[in-house]
PDB file of C-alpha atoms in Angstrom:
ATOM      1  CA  UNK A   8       0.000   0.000   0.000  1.00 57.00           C
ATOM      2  CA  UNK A   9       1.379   3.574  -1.224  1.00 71.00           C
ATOM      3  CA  UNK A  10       1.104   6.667   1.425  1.00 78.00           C
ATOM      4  CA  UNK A  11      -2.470   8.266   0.454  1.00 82.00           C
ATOM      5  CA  UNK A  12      -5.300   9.540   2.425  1.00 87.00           C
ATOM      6  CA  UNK A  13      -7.300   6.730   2.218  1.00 83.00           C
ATOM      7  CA  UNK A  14      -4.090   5.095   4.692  1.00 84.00           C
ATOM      8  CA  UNK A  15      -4.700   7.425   7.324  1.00 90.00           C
ATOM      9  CA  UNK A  16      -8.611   7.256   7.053  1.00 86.00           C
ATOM     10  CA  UNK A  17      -8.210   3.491   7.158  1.00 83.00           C
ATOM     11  CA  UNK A  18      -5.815   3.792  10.285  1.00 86.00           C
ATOM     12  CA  UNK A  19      -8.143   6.094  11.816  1.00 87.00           C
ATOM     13  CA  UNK A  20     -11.159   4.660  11.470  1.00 85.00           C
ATOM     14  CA  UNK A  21      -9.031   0.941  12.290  1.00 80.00           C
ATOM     15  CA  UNK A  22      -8.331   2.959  15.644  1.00 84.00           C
ATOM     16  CA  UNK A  23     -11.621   4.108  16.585  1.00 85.00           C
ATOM     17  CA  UNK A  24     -12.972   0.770  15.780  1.00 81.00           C
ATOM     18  CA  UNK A  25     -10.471  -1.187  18.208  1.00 79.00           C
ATOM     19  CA  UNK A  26     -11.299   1.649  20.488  1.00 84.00           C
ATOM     20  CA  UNK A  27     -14.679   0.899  21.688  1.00 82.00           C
ATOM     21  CA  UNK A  28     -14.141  -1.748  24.306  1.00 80.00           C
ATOM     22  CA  UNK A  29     -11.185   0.430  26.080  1.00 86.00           C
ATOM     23  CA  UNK A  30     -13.786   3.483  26.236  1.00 87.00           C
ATOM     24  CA  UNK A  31     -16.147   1.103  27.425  1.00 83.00           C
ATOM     25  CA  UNK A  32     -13.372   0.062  30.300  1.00 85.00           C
ATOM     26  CA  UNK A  33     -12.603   3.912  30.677  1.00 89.00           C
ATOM     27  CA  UNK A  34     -16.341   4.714  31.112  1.00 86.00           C
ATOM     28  CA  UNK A  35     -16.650   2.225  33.817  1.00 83.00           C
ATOM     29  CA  UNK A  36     -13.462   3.370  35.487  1.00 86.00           C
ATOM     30  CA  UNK A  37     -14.819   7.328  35.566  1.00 87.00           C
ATOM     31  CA  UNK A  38     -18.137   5.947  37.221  1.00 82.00           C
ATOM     32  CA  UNK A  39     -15.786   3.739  39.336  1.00 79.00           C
ATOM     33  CA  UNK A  40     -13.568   6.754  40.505  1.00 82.00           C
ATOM     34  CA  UNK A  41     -15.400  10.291  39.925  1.00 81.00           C
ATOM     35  CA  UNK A  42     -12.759  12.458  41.810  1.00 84.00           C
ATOM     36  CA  UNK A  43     -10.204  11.315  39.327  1.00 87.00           C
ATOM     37  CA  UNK A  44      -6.945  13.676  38.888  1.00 90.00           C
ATOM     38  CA  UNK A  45      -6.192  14.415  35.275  1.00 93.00           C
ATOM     39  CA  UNK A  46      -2.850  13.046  35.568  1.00 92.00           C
ATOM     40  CA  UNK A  47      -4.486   9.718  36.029  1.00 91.00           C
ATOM     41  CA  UNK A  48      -6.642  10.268  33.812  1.00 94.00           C
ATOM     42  CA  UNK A  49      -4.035  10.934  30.748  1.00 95.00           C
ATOM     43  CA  UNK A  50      -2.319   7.683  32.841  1.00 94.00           C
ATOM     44  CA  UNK A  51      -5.260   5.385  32.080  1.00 93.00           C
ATOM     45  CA  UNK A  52      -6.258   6.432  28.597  1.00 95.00           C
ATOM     46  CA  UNK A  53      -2.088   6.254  27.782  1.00 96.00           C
ATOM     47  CA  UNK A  54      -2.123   2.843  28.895  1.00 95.00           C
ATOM     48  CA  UNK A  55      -5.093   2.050  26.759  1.00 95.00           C
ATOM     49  CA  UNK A  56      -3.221   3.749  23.525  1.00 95.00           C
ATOM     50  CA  UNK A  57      -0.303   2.061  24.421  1.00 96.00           C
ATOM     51  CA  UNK A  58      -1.486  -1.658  24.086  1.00 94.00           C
ATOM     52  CA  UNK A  59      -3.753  -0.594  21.716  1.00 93.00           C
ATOM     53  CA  UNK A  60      -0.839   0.591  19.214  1.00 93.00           C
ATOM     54  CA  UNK A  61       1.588  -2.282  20.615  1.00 93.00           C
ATOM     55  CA  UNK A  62      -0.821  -5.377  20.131  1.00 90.00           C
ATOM     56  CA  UNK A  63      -0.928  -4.740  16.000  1.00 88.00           C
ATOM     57  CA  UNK A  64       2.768  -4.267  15.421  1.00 90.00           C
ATOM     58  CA  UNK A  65       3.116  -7.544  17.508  1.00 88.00           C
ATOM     59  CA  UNK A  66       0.512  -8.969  15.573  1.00 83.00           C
ATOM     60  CA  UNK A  67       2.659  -7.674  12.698  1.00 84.00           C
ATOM     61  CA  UNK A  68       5.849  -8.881  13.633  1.00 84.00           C
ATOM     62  CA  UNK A  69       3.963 -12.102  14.150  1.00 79.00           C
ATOM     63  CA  UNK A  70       2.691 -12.411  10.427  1.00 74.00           C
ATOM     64  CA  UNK A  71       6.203 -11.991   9.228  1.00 75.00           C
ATOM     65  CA  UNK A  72       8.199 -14.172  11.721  1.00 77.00           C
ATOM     66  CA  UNK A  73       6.315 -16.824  13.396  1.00 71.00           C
ATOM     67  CA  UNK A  74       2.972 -17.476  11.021  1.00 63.00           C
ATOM     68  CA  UNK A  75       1.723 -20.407  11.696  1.00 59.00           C
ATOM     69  CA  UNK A  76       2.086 -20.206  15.571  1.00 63.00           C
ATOM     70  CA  UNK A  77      -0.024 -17.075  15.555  1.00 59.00           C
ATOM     71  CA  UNK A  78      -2.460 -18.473  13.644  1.00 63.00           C
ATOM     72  CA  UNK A  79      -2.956 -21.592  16.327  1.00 65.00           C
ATOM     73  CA  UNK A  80      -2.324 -18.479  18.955  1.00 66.00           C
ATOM     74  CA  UNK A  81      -5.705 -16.321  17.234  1.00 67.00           C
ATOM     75  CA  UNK A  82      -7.926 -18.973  18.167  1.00 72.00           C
ATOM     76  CA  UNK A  83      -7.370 -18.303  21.700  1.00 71.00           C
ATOM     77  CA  UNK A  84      -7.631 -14.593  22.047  1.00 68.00           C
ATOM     78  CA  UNK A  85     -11.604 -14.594  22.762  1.00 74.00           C
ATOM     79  CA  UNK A  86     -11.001 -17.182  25.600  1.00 78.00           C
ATOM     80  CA  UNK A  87      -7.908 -14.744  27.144  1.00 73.00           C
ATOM     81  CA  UNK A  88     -10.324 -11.715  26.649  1.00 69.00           C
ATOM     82  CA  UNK A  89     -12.929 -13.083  28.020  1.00 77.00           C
ATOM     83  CA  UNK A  90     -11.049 -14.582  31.318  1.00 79.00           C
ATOM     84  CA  UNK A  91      -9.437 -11.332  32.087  1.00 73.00           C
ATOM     85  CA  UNK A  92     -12.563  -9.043  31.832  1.00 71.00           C
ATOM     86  CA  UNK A  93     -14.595 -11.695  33.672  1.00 80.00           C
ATOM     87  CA  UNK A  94     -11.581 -11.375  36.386  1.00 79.00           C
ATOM     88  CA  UNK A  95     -11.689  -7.782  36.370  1.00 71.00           C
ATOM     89  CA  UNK A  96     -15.137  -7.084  36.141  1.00 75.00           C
ATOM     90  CA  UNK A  97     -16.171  -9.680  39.394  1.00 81.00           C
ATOM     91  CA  UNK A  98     -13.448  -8.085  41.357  1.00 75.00           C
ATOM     92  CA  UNK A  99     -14.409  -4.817  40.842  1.00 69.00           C
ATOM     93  CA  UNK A 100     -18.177  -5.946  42.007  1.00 77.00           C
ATOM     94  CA  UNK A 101     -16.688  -7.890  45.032  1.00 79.00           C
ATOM     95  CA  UNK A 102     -14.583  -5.017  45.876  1.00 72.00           C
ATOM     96  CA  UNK A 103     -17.828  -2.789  45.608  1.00 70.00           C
ATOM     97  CA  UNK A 104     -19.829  -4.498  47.512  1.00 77.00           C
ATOM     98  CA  UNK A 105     -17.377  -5.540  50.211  1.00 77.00           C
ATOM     99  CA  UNK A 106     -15.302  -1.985  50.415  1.00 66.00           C
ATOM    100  CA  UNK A 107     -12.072  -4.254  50.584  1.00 59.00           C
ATOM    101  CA  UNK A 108      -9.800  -5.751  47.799  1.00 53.00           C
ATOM    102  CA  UNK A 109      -8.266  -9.140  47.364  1.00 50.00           C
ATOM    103  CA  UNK A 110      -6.005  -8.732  50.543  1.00 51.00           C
ATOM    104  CA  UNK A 111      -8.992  -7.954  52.762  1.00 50.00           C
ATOM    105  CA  UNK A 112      -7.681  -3.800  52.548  1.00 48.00           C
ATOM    106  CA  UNK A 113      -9.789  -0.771  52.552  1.00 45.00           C
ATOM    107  CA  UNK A 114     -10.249   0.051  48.893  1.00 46.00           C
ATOM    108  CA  UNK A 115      -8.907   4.106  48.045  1.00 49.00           C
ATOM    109  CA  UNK A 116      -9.117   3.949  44.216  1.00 51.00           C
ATOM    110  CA  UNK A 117     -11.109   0.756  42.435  1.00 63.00           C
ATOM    111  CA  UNK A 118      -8.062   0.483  39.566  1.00 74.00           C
ATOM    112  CA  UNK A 119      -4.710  -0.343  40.592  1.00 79.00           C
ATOM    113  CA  UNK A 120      -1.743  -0.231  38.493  1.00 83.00           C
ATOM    114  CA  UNK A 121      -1.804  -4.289  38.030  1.00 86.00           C
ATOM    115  CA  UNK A 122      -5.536  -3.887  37.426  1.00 84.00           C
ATOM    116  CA  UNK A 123      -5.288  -1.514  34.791  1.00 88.00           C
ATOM    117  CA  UNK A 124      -2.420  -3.254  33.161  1.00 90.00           C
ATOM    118  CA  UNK A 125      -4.810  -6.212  32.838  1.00 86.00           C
ATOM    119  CA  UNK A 126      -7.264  -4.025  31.338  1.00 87.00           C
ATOM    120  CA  UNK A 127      -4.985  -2.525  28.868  1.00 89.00           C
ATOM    121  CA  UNK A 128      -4.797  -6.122  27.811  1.00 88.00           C
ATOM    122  CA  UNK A 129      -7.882  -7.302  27.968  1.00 83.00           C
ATOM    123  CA  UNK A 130      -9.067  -4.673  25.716  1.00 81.00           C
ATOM    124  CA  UNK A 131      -6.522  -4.862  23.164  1.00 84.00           C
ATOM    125  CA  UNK A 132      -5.540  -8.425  23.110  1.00 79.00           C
ATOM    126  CA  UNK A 133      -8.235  -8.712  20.195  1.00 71.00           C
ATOM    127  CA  UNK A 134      -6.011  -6.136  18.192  1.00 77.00           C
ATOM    128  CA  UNK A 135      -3.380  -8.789  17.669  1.00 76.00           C
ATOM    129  CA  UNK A 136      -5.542  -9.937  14.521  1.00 71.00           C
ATOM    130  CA  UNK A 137      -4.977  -6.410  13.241  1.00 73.00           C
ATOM    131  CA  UNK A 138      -1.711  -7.868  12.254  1.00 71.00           C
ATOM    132  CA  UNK A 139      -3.440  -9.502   9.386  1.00 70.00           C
ATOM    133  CA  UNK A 140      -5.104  -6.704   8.237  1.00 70.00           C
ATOM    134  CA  UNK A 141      -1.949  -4.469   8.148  1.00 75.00           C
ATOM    135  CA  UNK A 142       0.656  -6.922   7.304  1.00 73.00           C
ATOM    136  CA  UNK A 143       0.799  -5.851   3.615  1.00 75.00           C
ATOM    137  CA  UNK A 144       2.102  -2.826   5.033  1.00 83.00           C
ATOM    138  CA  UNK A 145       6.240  -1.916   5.166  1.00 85.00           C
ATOM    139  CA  UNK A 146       7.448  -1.519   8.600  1.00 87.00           C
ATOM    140  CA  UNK A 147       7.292   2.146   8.858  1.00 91.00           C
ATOM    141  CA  UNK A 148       3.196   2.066   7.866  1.00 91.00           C
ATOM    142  CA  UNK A 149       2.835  -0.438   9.708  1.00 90.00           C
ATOM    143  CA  UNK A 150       4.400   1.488  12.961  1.00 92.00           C
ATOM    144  CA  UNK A 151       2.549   4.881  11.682  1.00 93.00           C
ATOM    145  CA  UNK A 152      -0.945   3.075  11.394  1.00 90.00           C
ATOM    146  CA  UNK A 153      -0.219   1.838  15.333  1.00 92.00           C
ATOM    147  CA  UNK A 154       0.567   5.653  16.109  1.00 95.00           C
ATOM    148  CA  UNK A 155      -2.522   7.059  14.754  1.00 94.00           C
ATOM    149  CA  UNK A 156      -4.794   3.945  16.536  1.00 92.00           C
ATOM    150  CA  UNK A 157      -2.769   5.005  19.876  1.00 95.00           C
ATOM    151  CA  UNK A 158      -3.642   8.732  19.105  1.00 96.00           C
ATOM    152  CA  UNK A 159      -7.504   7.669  18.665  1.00 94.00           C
ATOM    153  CA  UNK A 160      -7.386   5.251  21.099  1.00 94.00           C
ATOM    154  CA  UNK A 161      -5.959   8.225  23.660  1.00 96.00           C
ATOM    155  CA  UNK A 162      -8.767  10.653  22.912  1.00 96.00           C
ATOM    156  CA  UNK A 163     -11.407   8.384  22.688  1.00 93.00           C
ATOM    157  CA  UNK A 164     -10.333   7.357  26.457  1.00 94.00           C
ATOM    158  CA  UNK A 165     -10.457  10.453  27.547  1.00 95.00           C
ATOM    159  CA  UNK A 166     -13.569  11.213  26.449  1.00 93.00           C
ATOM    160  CA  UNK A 167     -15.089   7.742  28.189  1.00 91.00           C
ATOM    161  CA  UNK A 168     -13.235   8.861  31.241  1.00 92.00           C
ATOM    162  CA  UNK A 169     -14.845  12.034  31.781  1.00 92.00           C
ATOM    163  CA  UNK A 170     -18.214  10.869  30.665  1.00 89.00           C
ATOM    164  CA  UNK A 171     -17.942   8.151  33.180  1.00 87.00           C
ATOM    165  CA  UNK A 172     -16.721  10.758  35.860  1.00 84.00           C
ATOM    166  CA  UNK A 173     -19.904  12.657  35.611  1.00 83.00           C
ATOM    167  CA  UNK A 174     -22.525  10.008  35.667  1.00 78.00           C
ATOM    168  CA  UNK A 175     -20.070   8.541  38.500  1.00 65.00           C
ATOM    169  CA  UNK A 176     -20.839  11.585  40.545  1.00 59.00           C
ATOM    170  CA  UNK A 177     -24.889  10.866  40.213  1.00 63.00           C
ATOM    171  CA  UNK A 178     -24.490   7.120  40.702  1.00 58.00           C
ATOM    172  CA  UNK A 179     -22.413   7.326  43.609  1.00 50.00           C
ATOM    173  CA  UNK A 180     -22.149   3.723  45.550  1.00 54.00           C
ATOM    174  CA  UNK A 181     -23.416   1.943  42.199  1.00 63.00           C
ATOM    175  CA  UNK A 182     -21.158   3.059  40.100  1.00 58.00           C
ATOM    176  CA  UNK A 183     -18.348   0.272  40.607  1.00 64.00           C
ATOM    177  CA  UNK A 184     -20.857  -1.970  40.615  1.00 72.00           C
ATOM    178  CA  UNK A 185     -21.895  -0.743  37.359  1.00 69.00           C
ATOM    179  CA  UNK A 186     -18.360  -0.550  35.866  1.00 64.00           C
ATOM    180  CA  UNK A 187     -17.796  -4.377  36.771  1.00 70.00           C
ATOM    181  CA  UNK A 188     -20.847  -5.277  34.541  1.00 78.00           C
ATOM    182  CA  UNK A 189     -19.726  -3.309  31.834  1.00 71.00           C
ATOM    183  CA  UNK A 190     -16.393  -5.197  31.944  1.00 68.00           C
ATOM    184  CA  UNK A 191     -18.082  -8.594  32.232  1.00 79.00           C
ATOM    185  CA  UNK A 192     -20.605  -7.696  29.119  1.00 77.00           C
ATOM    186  CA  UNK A 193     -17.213  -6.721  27.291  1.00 69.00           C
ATOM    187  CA  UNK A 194     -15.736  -9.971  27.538  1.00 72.00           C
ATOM    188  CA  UNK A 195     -18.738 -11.474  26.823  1.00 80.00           C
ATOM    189  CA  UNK A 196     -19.500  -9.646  23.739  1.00 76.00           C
ATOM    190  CA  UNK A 197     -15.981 -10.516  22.152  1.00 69.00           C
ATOM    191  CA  UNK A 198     -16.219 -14.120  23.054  1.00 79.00           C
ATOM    192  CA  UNK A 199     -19.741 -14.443  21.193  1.00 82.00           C
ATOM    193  CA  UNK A 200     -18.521 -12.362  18.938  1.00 76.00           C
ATOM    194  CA  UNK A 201     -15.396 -14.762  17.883  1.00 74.00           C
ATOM    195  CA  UNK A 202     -17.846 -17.644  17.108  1.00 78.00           C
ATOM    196  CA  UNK A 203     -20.232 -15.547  14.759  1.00 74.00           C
TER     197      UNK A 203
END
């Protein structure tokens, strides 16, 4: 594929696309923590961009190194999806409902660091198939296309972040209860969504 338009429209709109379950994850967080600083704010959404840019170009990488063993590998990223948001989403309703995390501690801010790198994950993991899509592409397209879907990624974050942080405010004591289900409906819908 040659440099055009059309390249960064397709990246673009590839990015908003692969988007939509980390807003749905940064929605959930905002209800989940509506006193939110912006620096974790630009945190969170940068950790969303960041897998969401690095799972294609490993995907990538992938289609021209190791073929065959992603291929066996794609089969499984529903079932890893859909473990991880199942994890995250229960825990954030048990942590909810209890006031205390895994370690039986008072619960400051529903998403740690660990928790939010498994969300960063969970939401991207599907983006390893973008490999195929992009893997007629030369390196350096290939590693611009993942910049522009980190960019969109990014602002579309944000956006789910703050959106979140205002309903949060209304839904007070339901509103991590509310995020968890939106992380277990997540993995859900990309596990159903593998078989169709």
């Amino acid at each position: 594929m040659e440099w055009s338009v059309v390249f960064f429209l397709n990246s673009a709109l590839l990015g908003v696309g692969l988007a939509m379950d980390a807003f749905s994850v940064s929605l959930a967080n905002g209800l989940s923590e509506p006193d939110m600083p912006r620096s974790r704010m630009n945190l969170m959404a940068g950790v969303f961009a960041f897998f969401q840019a690095a799972m294609p170009m490993i995907g990538w990488l992938c289609i021209h190194t190791i073929v065959k063993w992603f291929q066996a590998f794609e089969k499984a990223i529903p079932w890893i999806a859909l473990v991880l948001l199942l994890y995250l989403g229960g825990r954030m309703i048990y942590e909810s409902v209890t006031g205390k995390d895994d370690d039986g501690e008072s619960t400051e801010s529903c998403v740690s660091g660990k928790m939010l790198f498994l969300q960063g994950i969970a939401t991207s993991i599907d983006a390893l198939s973008v490999g195929f899509t992009i893997a007629g592409y030369g390196w350096i397209m290939a590693l611009i296309c993942a910049i522009i879907i980190a960019a969109v990624t990014y602002v579309i974050c944000i956006a789910g972040i703050l959106l979140g942080r205002r309903f949060g405010v209304k839904l007070a004591g339901k509103a991590e209860i509310f995020g968890g289900c939106i992380l277990i409906f997540i993995g859900l819908e990309i596990f159903i969504k593998s078989f169709m």
